[in-house]
Amino acid sequence: MTLSWLRGRSLARAGLGLGLLVGGGGHVAEVWAQSCRAPSLLTDGASNVANEQRLCTGPWVYSAWQGYPCDPAAGPQCQGGATYQVEPVPNTCRNKAFGGETFRQDPYYTTISGKEWAQYGCWPGYGCGWDGDTDFNQQYRQCADFQWDMEQQKLQWYRDNFQDPSRPVTTQLSETPTVYSAWVQTGNYQERTFTFNCTLTFNNVVSQWKQKADASLCGVTNTVNPRHPLLLPTLRYSRPLLTLGSLKQEDAAAEIRDASLIDSGSPRCTTRDEMPDTTAAQAQAKYTALQQELATGVSAAVAGGYEDDTFRHLIIGAMKRLYELRGDLLTPAQRQEVEGYYRTRPEYEKNAVRVDPTINFWWYLNRPDPKVRPDYFSVRWTGRLTPQFSETYTFRTESDDGIRVWVGGSLVLDTAAAGITFQTLSGPSGPRTVLVHSGQKALVAGQTYDIKVELEDWHSQAGAMLWWESPSLPREFIPSTRVTTSAGEPGFLGEYFDNYGFTSGVVCGNRWTPPRLSAACTGDASVQAILPGLDLDLSLCQRMSLPHTSAALAATKRTTCENLAMGIGTLFDVCGEQQATAYELEYNTMMLGLDQKALAAALAATPTLSAATYNALQAQQQSWHDKVSQYIYHGAQPGVRFTNSYQQAVNALSAAPHAASSLAQ
């Protein structure tokens, strides 16, 4: 379980947020651009060592040691944390046995809130008065419960990793006075709300270990085998999008300093972001390395706890990006192999789009949809909510990992905010540890509100559940009788993305997702014959039109992409214009991008287009026009959707510097 929004915010502070990458010098660059053109030296603020600033869009594979003889955060004299270097002098290193040098306090807090009701009545032997009851909005009822829960989760971890042998880690609980609202009376009932805050502080947490020269505690020196004989090296795989510096921050046992101590060599980025690819030899060597990673790395990754399909997804994504950037430098066999991956493992903006009657899912370690991998995915549910009562509703979620809920444009709960609790529950497939959170919003009966729910999953278990309740409505999963999609279908529209951050794959501006077509359309034999290939080819072709893709590679695919007008014409004929419009719009956008790319490449080669080049580009435009006219509009005047895109391409070519003799007659 990972608090994905909390983690995302800490990454943003370090310069690796999901929206922007911020370099040490203040440089800002879009993540998708960095993913497309993998950087070699980006800092996340965690290190000033250039070698530790390399970013890996996939997982790092590195060695970790079963043991802790020497802290890898020590200076260069403590190489890798596994050996004690006699030279140079002074030969010092840091070790927990030396005790702590500086200490800190780590506070954790939650807010407990609830509501009290009281009823006026008379009871034999007691007289008349108010007798009430209490309901809590949070899992915890008192600060002692919060203290017990947090100590179960954190105390042993602190003692194992951050405790000075002579100064044990302790805890201190404090709570704020309870704040009550005024009593509000309705008939024989009155109610009021209350809140109070609980803070549990872990004291004596070691911030820095003392430094000392002691070979018996730091390890041994062995010129034949520099590894400590009692330590066993193991391979680990990090989560994606880390620099070596940030990897060191996350895993104190990471062996990232001395390549001689690691069986597989120095820590390597599985997606090979650190390898150059500017020449044909370099690009082909990088592709071969990725092939080898895919062939031999999967079993090791799975043994190290990394999910099989997630690992394959990232490596294949890196192969696709290399193909898009340097495809003209790869061998024909390499290009053919990766083009097959676009068909077997397509990347869409949304990998799955479906209607979910309720949000009541616990997938454990499984995938939420056959088209989505089981780790590092995200889901967005949207709908139109119509309540039955004019009351304050409480929305409650259970999730793994981060979840947020908006109602009527207002954020009503967010697991990145204070007040979340953890709870271990039983389930049909075993126990599950969930994040429990709730929030409130007043709603008016019969009025329609937009509702949006976003879930981000990182690793291990996954799930999302959403209830609502009010004074007149017992707690229930929000039913399809009370929420519809924007198209009027009962339930939530679920959009499933094959990546955290509501994108899919290791993508660079991907935009195409096949629309949901009617059963009458997809049930037609002619549509069944062409639709799967059309979706996959359109996905590949829109990649070719994006700015980062090699213009030389895109030129080799132009005819194939242009011919997709034939399949789109079949959809127009069978399914009607309303359902086929999305395909035509993407086709026009893709063809316009290919035209612009070809023109830019020609102008990069020469400031003034020759007559032959101008005529060739003009002929390409005419071929595009003819295909649309023939197959989509069957000889009739093309519609405004096509005309707008086509005219942009014509205008751009006409405005380009060109030889006078090349003007169209």
XYZ file of C-alpha atoms in Angstrom:
665
model
C 0.000 0.000 0.000
C 1.245 3.470 -0.886
C -0.351 6.854 -0.336
C 0.012 7.803 -3.962
C -1.011 11.447 -3.664
C 1.165 11.921 -0.633
C 4.038 10.317 -2.507
C 3.272 12.405 -5.559
C 3.462 15.588 -3.526
C 6.789 14.660 -1.970
C 8.114 13.926 -5.459
C 6.936 17.331 -6.606
C 8.914 18.964 -3.832
C 11.946 16.956 -4.928
C 11.437 17.974 -8.531
C 9.906 14.721 -9.791
C 6.177 15.366 -9.554
C 3.900 13.819 -12.123
C 3.234 17.170 -13.760
C 6.654 18.827 -13.974
C 10.293 17.950 -13.622
C 12.310 20.676 -11.961
C 16.081 20.642 -12.277
C 18.501 21.854 -9.660
C 19.060 25.045 -11.630
C 15.344 25.829 -11.798
C 14.839 24.370 -15.278
C 11.297 23.106 -15.840
C 10.366 20.511 -18.464
C 7.239 18.507 -19.194
C 7.351 14.910 -18.014
C 6.190 13.487 -21.328
C 9.031 15.225 -23.140
C 11.533 13.807 -20.673
C 9.993 10.364 -21.049
C 10.313 10.630 -24.829
C 13.839 11.965 -24.813
C 15.291 10.328 -21.747
C 17.565 12.776 -19.912
C 21.035 11.833 -18.767
C 21.546 14.438 -16.044
C 18.432 15.671 -14.264
C 18.665 16.421 -10.585
C 15.882 15.749 -8.111
C 17.493 17.811 -5.399
C 18.525 14.723 -3.432
C 22.151 14.697 -4.520
C 24.880 16.908 -5.923
C 26.694 13.941 -7.462
C 26.146 13.982 -11.236
C 26.165 10.194 -11.468
C 23.209 10.081 -9.078
C 21.059 12.491 -11.089
C 20.196 10.090 -13.907
C 16.463 9.507 -14.250
C 15.003 6.095 -15.064
C 11.474 6.081 -16.472
C 11.299 2.388 -15.568
C 12.648 0.558 -12.506
C 16.295 0.569 -11.506
C 17.730 -2.892 -10.899
C 20.325 -2.834 -8.153
C 21.900 -4.940 -5.454
C 20.874 -4.866 -1.822
C 22.576 -6.606 1.072
C 20.971 -8.747 3.732
C 22.692 -7.047 6.612
C 23.709 -3.571 7.668
C 27.423 -3.480 8.405
C 27.920 0.026 7.079
C 25.584 2.843 6.149
C 25.682 3.439 2.355
C 25.040 7.140 2.981
C 28.561 7.465 4.356
C 31.369 9.109 2.468
C 33.580 7.584 -0.228
C 35.645 5.721 2.367
C 32.631 3.467 3.003
C 32.347 1.988 -0.477
C 28.921 0.513 -1.112
C 28.255 -0.158 2.527
C 29.667 -3.662 2.339
C 33.430 -3.216 2.658
C 35.821 -1.207 4.758
C 38.493 0.527 2.700
C 41.909 0.661 4.387
C 43.104 3.321 1.956
C 42.888 6.224 1.671
C 43.256 7.526 5.192
C 41.196 8.380 7.152
C 39.276 5.128 6.839
C 35.998 5.957 8.510
C 32.387 4.970 8.031
C 29.040 5.235 9.800
C 27.309 2.437 11.620
C 24.299 2.160 13.903
C 26.488 0.681 16.613
C 28.214 4.056 16.944
C 25.017 5.758 18.067
C 23.238 8.805 16.719
C 24.729 12.190 16.017
C 21.526 14.218 15.537
C 17.929 13.466 16.426
C 14.501 14.617 15.279
C 10.805 14.254 16.078
C 8.332 12.748 13.582
C 4.678 13.668 14.265
C 1.621 11.892 12.840
C -1.850 13.305 13.293
C -5.514 12.704 12.528
C -8.792 14.522 13.035
C -11.683 12.724 14.711
C -15.140 14.154 14.182
C -18.668 13.083 14.866
C -22.196 14.098 15.704
C -24.261 13.852 18.889
C -28.050 13.444 18.936
C -30.278 13.842 21.970
C -33.977 13.047 22.407
C -36.244 14.603 25.054
C -38.359 12.114 26.946
C -39.491 10.792 30.354
C -38.397 7.493 31.914
C -39.900 5.735 35.018
C -37.732 6.301 38.026
C -35.512 8.801 36.223
C -37.747 11.699 35.330
C -37.669 13.719 32.146
C -34.677 15.092 30.226
C -32.344 14.667 27.288
C -30.873 11.261 26.457
C -28.500 11.136 23.520
C -26.373 9.010 21.232
C -23.141 9.628 19.305
C -22.035 8.789 15.771
C -18.460 9.116 14.521
C -17.444 10.024 10.995
C -13.979 8.507 11.365
C -12.702 5.011 12.060
C -11.091 6.122 15.328
C -13.277 6.847 18.321
C -10.568 8.231 20.581
C -6.918 9.218 20.432
C -5.856 6.040 22.232
C -7.105 4.020 19.246
C -5.060 6.188 16.880
C -1.983 5.802 19.096
C -2.322 2.008 19.180
C -2.755 1.807 15.399
C 0.208 4.051 14.563
C 2.491 2.305 17.041
C 1.584 -1.043 15.498
C 2.542 0.329 12.083
C 5.546 2.512 12.826
C 7.225 1.910 16.177
C 9.139 -1.270 15.337
C 10.219 0.201 12.006
C 11.673 3.240 13.775
C 13.422 1.048 16.328
C 14.911 -1.178 13.642
C 16.192 1.646 11.443
C 16.459 4.900 13.410
C 17.157 4.038 17.057
C 20.358 4.940 18.866
C 21.419 1.943 21.011
C 21.643 4.209 24.059
C 18.618 6.403 23.331
C 15.453 4.426 22.503
C 12.673 5.784 20.318
C 9.631 6.771 22.387
C 6.130 8.023 21.578
C 4.138 10.921 22.971
C 0.390 11.420 22.407
C -1.357 14.771 22.576
C -4.860 15.876 21.691
C -6.582 19.201 21.278
C -9.668 20.067 23.294
C -12.901 18.933 21.715
C -14.657 21.675 19.764
C -18.464 21.504 19.800
C -20.896 23.336 17.590
C -24.053 24.839 19.051
C -27.008 22.544 19.744
C -29.640 22.690 17.025
C -33.117 21.569 18.113
C -35.812 20.164 15.821
C -38.944 19.034 17.666
C -37.933 16.544 20.373
C -34.448 16.149 18.886
C -31.307 18.227 19.089
C -27.892 17.646 17.546
C -24.399 19.106 17.462
C -21.089 18.222 15.776
C -17.685 17.930 17.408
C -14.052 17.541 16.337
C -10.709 16.971 18.055
C -7.186 16.361 16.806
C -4.763 13.625 17.837
C -0.995 13.900 17.375
C 1.401 11.016 18.023
C 5.060 12.063 18.038
C 7.973 9.666 17.690
C 10.888 11.053 19.703
C 14.635 10.348 19.482
C 14.566 9.461 15.781
C 18.157 9.378 14.516
C 18.763 11.858 11.684
C 22.465 11.128 11.236
C 24.756 8.364 12.469
C 28.109 9.109 14.046
C 31.245 8.434 12.030
C 34.046 6.223 13.286
C 36.980 4.076 12.165
C 36.305 0.478 13.178
C 36.966 -2.295 10.652
C 35.302 -4.913 12.826
C 31.994 -3.054 12.657
C 32.216 -1.576 9.179
C 33.064 -4.786 7.348
C 36.227 -6.480 6.139
C 38.765 -5.958 3.379
C 39.358 -8.844 1.010
C 41.365 -8.221 -2.137
C 40.038 -11.404 -3.784
C 36.372 -11.075 -2.860
C 35.499 -7.633 -1.501
C 32.093 -8.794 -0.240
C 31.522 -9.433 3.389
C 31.428 -13.262 3.716
C 28.347 -13.162 5.928
C 26.301 -10.945 3.634
C 24.139 -12.190 0.774
C 23.545 -9.888 -2.219
C 20.028 -9.757 -3.680
C 18.607 -7.961 -6.698
C 15.875 -5.386 -6.222
C 13.701 -3.433 -8.641
C 12.620 0.093 -7.804
C 9.386 1.778 -8.732
C 9.506 3.846 -11.942
C 10.572 7.481 -12.343
C 13.466 7.703 -9.903
C 16.966 9.077 -10.135
C 19.860 7.199 -8.557
C 19.918 9.902 -5.909
C 16.250 9.457 -5.070
C 16.693 5.668 -5.108
C 19.358 6.065 -2.450
C 16.953 8.179 -0.410
C 14.176 5.579 -0.645
C 16.255 2.457 -0.010
C 19.044 2.899 2.503
C 20.426 -0.555 1.600
C 20.822 0.289 -2.096
C 24.250 -0.621 -3.461
C 24.843 2.253 -5.863
C 28.419 3.354 -5.151
C 30.838 0.573 -6.021
C 30.128 -1.422 -9.184
C 32.689 -4.066 -8.203
C 30.421 -5.154 -5.358
C 27.462 -5.962 -7.592
C 27.154 -9.203 -9.507
C 25.356 -7.545 -12.416
C 27.614 -4.502 -12.595
C 26.561 -0.994 -11.612
C 22.868 -0.237 -11.019
C 21.180 -0.170 -14.386
C 17.992 1.447 -15.589
C 15.823 -1.329 -16.998
C 14.498 1.016 -19.666
C 18.097 1.930 -20.592
C 17.470 5.652 -20.353
C 21.155 6.240 -19.609
C 22.373 4.707 -22.899
C 23.065 7.102 -25.827
C 21.151 6.597 -29.085
C 22.215 9.370 -31.464
C 23.968 7.130 -33.999
C 22.754 3.981 -35.754
C 25.232 1.841 -33.817
C 24.149 3.361 -30.496
C 20.412 3.072 -31.250
C 20.759 -0.559 -32.327
C 22.884 -1.374 -29.273
C 20.305 0.220 -26.995
C 17.524 -1.761 -28.630
C 19.525 -4.987 -28.224
C 20.009 -4.163 -24.527
C 16.261 -3.690 -24.099
C 15.597 -7.007 -25.857
C 18.038 -8.685 -23.489
C 16.390 -7.002 -20.500
C 13.022 -8.312 -21.614
C 14.356 -11.817 -22.261
C 16.377 -12.297 -19.079
C 15.179 -9.703 -16.610
C 11.579 -10.786 -16.119
C 12.287 -13.839 -13.965
C 14.708 -11.892 -11.774
C 12.241 -9.026 -11.464
C 9.418 -11.355 -10.427
C 11.676 -13.099 -7.915
C 12.460 -9.665 -6.509
C 8.786 -8.858 -6.015
C 8.168 -6.886 -9.206
C 4.975 -7.837 -11.031
C 5.629 -9.673 -14.319
C 3.300 -7.757 -16.610
C 4.214 -4.399 -15.136
C 7.888 -5.078 -15.807
C 7.185 -6.149 -19.394
C 4.985 -3.105 -19.897
C 7.746 -0.677 -18.977
C 10.449 -2.405 -21.029
C 8.228 -2.682 -24.108
C 7.217 0.945 -23.607
C 10.905 1.902 -23.700
C 11.347 -0.105 -26.921
C 8.438 1.801 -28.466
C 9.879 5.166 -27.459
C 13.243 4.272 -28.953
C 11.459 3.187 -32.132
C 9.571 6.488 -32.299
C 12.668 8.593 -31.666
C 15.254 6.635 -33.670
C 13.273 4.173 -35.758
C 15.072 5.229 -38.941
C 18.373 4.162 -37.278
C 17.164 0.702 -36.247
C 17.496 -2.404 -38.381
C 14.463 -3.630 -40.374
C 14.164 -6.618 -38.037
C 14.132 -4.361 -34.975
C 11.476 -2.112 -36.514
C 9.352 -5.130 -37.405
C 9.576 -6.490 -33.869
C 8.464 -3.306 -32.162
C 5.658 -2.721 -34.669
C 4.315 -6.089 -33.539
C 4.208 -4.781 -29.967
C 1.926 -1.948 -31.045
C -0.567 -4.653 -32.033
C -0.112 -7.051 -29.125
C 0.261 -4.349 -26.451
C -1.459 -1.207 -27.774
C -1.341 2.063 -25.876
C -4.460 4.161 -25.786
C -5.152 7.289 -23.801
C -7.653 5.199 -21.860
C -7.037 1.471 -21.936
C -10.617 0.621 -21.010
C -13.846 2.630 -20.938
C -16.940 1.011 -19.429
C -20.012 1.688 -17.302
C -19.745 0.491 -13.681
C -23.108 0.239 -11.837
C -21.416 1.053 -8.509
C -17.900 1.674 -7.217
C -17.479 -1.505 -5.223
C -14.219 -3.186 -6.206
C -11.417 -4.998 -4.452
C -9.040 -6.516 -6.973
C -6.382 -7.675 -4.478
C -3.300 -8.358 -6.681
C -5.303 -8.741 -9.889
C -5.906 -6.268 -12.723
C -9.160 -4.233 -12.789
C -9.649 -4.930 -16.495
C -7.949 -7.314 -18.951
C -6.528 -4.287 -20.793
C -4.958 -2.736 -17.674
C -1.878 -3.958 -15.837
C -2.256 -4.852 -12.138
C 0.142 -2.211 -10.765
C 0.637 1.531 -11.300
C -2.748 2.169 -12.917
C -5.384 4.846 -12.330
C -9.160 5.047 -12.715
C -11.511 8.001 -13.134
C -15.259 7.531 -12.555
C -17.692 10.304 -13.520
C -21.456 10.650 -13.434
C -24.511 12.768 -12.666
C -25.757 12.262 -9.090
C -29.379 12.908 -8.034
C -30.083 12.611 -4.261
C -33.455 11.659 -2.833
C -33.347 13.849 0.297
C -32.398 17.458 1.038
C -29.825 16.642 3.692
C -26.118 16.576 4.470
C -24.652 13.441 2.954
C -21.540 11.663 4.217
C -19.368 10.105 1.505
C -17.077 7.292 2.688
C -14.325 5.510 0.774
C -12.149 2.466 1.294
C -9.223 2.259 -1.084
C -5.720 1.163 -1.898
C -4.075 3.520 -2.759
C -5.001 7.240 -3.041
C -8.579 8.290 -3.812
C -10.354 11.640 -4.202
C -14.061 12.480 -4.582
C -15.654 15.641 -5.998
C -19.392 16.357 -5.750
C -20.880 19.398 -7.451
C -17.407 20.702 -8.205
C -16.295 20.562 -4.551
C -13.561 18.229 -3.277
C -15.304 16.367 -0.441
C -12.547 13.905 0.462
C -8.904 13.303 -0.392
C -6.616 10.656 1.078
C -3.732 13.118 0.867
C -5.465 15.235 3.507
C -5.394 14.784 7.260
C -7.808 12.373 8.871
C -7.144 9.162 6.944
C -7.121 5.908 8.856
C -5.907 2.397 8.125
C -8.067 -0.642 8.762
C -7.488 -4.348 8.176
C -10.649 -6.053 6.948
C -11.511 -9.592 5.938
C -12.604 -10.402 2.406
C -13.504 -13.344 0.181
C -9.860 -13.688 -0.920
C -8.169 -12.901 2.372
C -7.405 -9.856 4.531
C -6.983 -6.437 3.003
C -5.530 -3.273 4.521
C -7.475 -0.247 3.357
C -7.438 3.524 3.592
C -10.677 4.752 5.165
C -11.780 8.330 4.657
C -14.993 10.357 4.606
C -16.315 13.809 3.835
C -19.657 15.625 3.817
C -21.691 17.814 1.495
C -25.223 19.222 1.723
C -27.374 18.183 -1.262
C -30.842 19.166 -2.440
C -33.369 16.461 -3.326
C -33.956 16.081 -7.054
C -31.089 18.376 -8.021
C -28.384 16.863 -10.235
C -24.710 17.133 -9.255
C -21.577 16.185 -11.156
C -19.620 13.510 -9.286
C -16.019 12.512 -10.014
C -13.898 9.868 -8.293
C -10.186 9.391 -9.009
C -8.109 6.417 -7.854
C -4.349 5.940 -8.235
C -2.808 2.519 -7.599
C 0.888 1.976 -7.144
C 1.885 -1.498 -5.995
C 0.518 -4.606 -4.289
C -3.243 -4.685 -3.589
C -5.751 -2.432 -5.324
C -9.379 -1.513 -4.782
C -11.942 1.250 -4.409
C -15.326 1.425 -2.655
C -17.673 4.408 -2.343
C -20.663 4.690 0.008
C -23.005 7.501 0.935
C -25.445 8.024 3.797
C -27.606 10.728 5.333
C -29.962 11.019 8.325
C -32.735 9.496 6.171
C -30.553 7.092 4.152
C -28.666 4.143 5.673
C -25.127 3.639 4.388
C -25.076 2.061 0.920
C -22.934 1.906 -2.195
C -24.118 4.748 -4.425
C -26.532 2.825 -6.682
C -27.094 3.131 -10.421
C -30.640 4.321 -9.642
C -29.095 7.560 -8.317
C -26.221 8.146 -10.740
C -26.029 8.126 -14.533
C -23.360 8.792 -17.128
C -23.486 11.953 -19.218
C -25.118 9.800 -21.917
C -27.915 8.782 -19.514
C -26.749 5.216 -18.834
C -27.314 4.003 -15.247
C -24.069 3.950 -13.280
C -20.632 5.564 -13.414
C -18.547 5.979 -16.555
C -15.253 4.284 -15.659
C -12.095 5.296 -17.531
C -9.156 2.987 -16.798
C -5.610 4.202 -17.480
C -2.553 1.964 -17.702
C -0.464 4.331 -15.634
C -0.706 6.467 -12.510
C -1.487 10.109 -13.225
C -4.384 9.274 -15.615
C -2.249 8.542 -18.648
C -1.448 5.240 -20.312
C 1.860 3.519 -20.785
C 5.197 5.279 -21.036
C 3.499 7.707 -23.373
C 4.406 11.043 -24.913
C 1.202 12.889 -25.653
C -0.952 9.876 -26.552
C -4.524 10.926 -27.373
C -6.381 8.104 -29.163
C -8.862 5.854 -27.374
C -11.390 3.796 -29.388
C -14.896 5.147 -28.603
C -17.689 2.998 -27.222
C -19.756 1.863 -30.221
C -23.289 0.464 -30.184
C -23.908 -3.280 -30.220
C -25.609 -2.937 -33.610
C -22.446 -1.379 -35.002
C -19.917 -3.821 -33.546
C -22.164 -6.780 -34.322
C -22.016 -6.169 -38.077
C -19.761 -8.685 -39.850
C -18.001 -6.078 -41.996
C -17.213 -3.972 -38.922
C -15.963 -6.999 -37.003
C -13.600 -7.737 -39.875
C -11.891 -4.335 -39.868
C -12.393 -2.758 -36.420
C -9.604 -4.427 -34.361
C -6.966 -3.686 -36.988
C -8.309 -0.171 -37.549
C -8.054 0.673 -33.858
C -4.505 -0.667 -33.608
C -3.266 0.961 -36.819
C -4.829 4.291 -35.887
C -3.092 4.076 -32.508
C 0.278 3.512 -34.212
C -0.325 6.210 -36.819
C -1.215 8.881 -34.287
C 2.133 8.101 -32.644
C 3.857 8.774 -35.959
C 2.273 12.235 -36.138
C 3.414 13.427 -32.692
C 6.240 16.000 -32.509
C 8.827 13.723 -30.908
C 8.613 10.939 -33.510
C 11.368 10.725 -36.122
C 10.263 12.415 -39.365
C 12.172 9.819 -41.382
C 10.280 6.996 -39.673
C 6.928 8.786 -40.058
C 7.544 9.158 -43.800
C 7.798 5.368 -44.175
C 4.358 4.933 -42.594
C 2.492 7.687 -44.394
C 0.846 5.528 -47.075
C -0.257 2.938 -44.517
C -1.766 5.648 -42.332
C -3.420 7.427 -45.249
C -5.142 4.189 -46.314
C -7.014 3.995 -42.999
C -9.657 6.141 -44.706
C -10.981 2.892 -46.227
C -11.786 1.362 -42.833
C -13.258 4.611 -41.525
C -15.475 4.745 -44.607
C -16.853 1.306 -43.674
C -17.755 2.627 -40.211
C -19.562 5.602 -41.793
C -21.544 3.289 -44.076
C -22.515 0.722 -41.416
C -22.594 2.603 -38.115
C -23.526 6.104 -39.219
C -21.799 9.442 -38.991
C -22.470 9.980 -35.289
C -20.486 6.905 -34.219
C -17.767 7.220 -36.881
C -17.020 10.906 -36.266
C -14.411 10.193 -33.570
C -12.466 8.067 -36.063
C -12.570 10.746 -38.750
C -11.480 13.452 -36.322
C -8.480 11.420 -35.168
C -7.645 10.501 -38.771
C -7.699 14.157 -39.836
C -5.579 15.223 -36.841
C -3.113 12.421 -37.523
C -2.807 13.243 -41.249
C -2.388 16.954 -40.510
C 0.418 16.072 -38.084
C 2.129 13.906 -40.707
C 1.883 16.740 -43.253
C 3.344 19.261 -40.828
C 6.145 16.860 -39.902
C 7.040 16.250 -43.558
C 7.067 19.991 -44.321
C 9.219 20.769 -41.270
C 11.713 18.050 -42.241
C 11.940 19.390 -45.781
C 12.526 22.966 -44.566
C 15.159 21.740 -42.110
C 17.115 20.321 -45.033
C 16.920 23.471 -47.150
C 15.544 26.972 -46.422
C 13.736 27.060 -49.793
C 11.812 24.080 -51.145
C 12.785 22.962 -54.606
C 10.113 22.540 -57.252
C 10.367 18.750 -56.982
C 10.033 18.760 -53.194
C 7.137 21.207 -53.254
C 5.279 19.151 -55.846
C 5.916 15.932 -53.922
C 4.451 17.426 -50.741
C 1.528 18.792 -52.698
C 0.927 15.351 -54.227
C 0.825 13.821 -50.739
C -1.848 16.305 -49.726
C -3.875 15.530 -52.834
C -3.650 11.797 -52.167
C -5.000 12.369 -48.641
C -7.854 14.458 -50.080
C -8.680 11.809 -52.680
C -8.789 8.966 -50.149
C -11.210 10.863 -47.906
C -13.393 11.865 -50.859
C -13.500 8.341 -52.254
C -13.920 6.172 -49.176
C -15.587 8.359 -46.539
C -17.696 10.748 -48.623
C -18.038 8.564 -51.761
C -17.317 11.381 -54.191
C -19.486 13.987 -52.480
C -18.097 17.228 -51.125
C -16.062 16.415 -47.957
C -17.500 17.666 -44.676
C -16.304 20.604 -42.642
C -14.372 18.368 -40.215
C -12.043 17.256 -42.989
C -11.980 20.613 -44.758
C -10.696 22.446 -41.676
C -7.727 20.097 -41.197
C -6.919 19.843 -44.881
C -6.988 23.597 -45.379
C -4.491 24.066 -42.541
C -2.070 21.742 -44.326
C -2.590 23.475 -47.696
C -2.083 26.919 -46.202
C 1.110 25.863 -44.414
C 2.620 24.444 -47.589
C 1.622 27.469 -49.651
C 3.239 29.819 -47.144
C 6.540 27.915 -47.107
C 9.439 29.390 -49.133
C 9.571 27.535 -52.444
C 10.818 27.900 -55.998
C 8.417 29.883 -58.207
C 8.395 27.201 -60.882
C 6.880 24.726 -58.445
C 3.564 26.544 -58.042
C 0.601 24.331 -58.840
C -0.921 24.877 -62.254
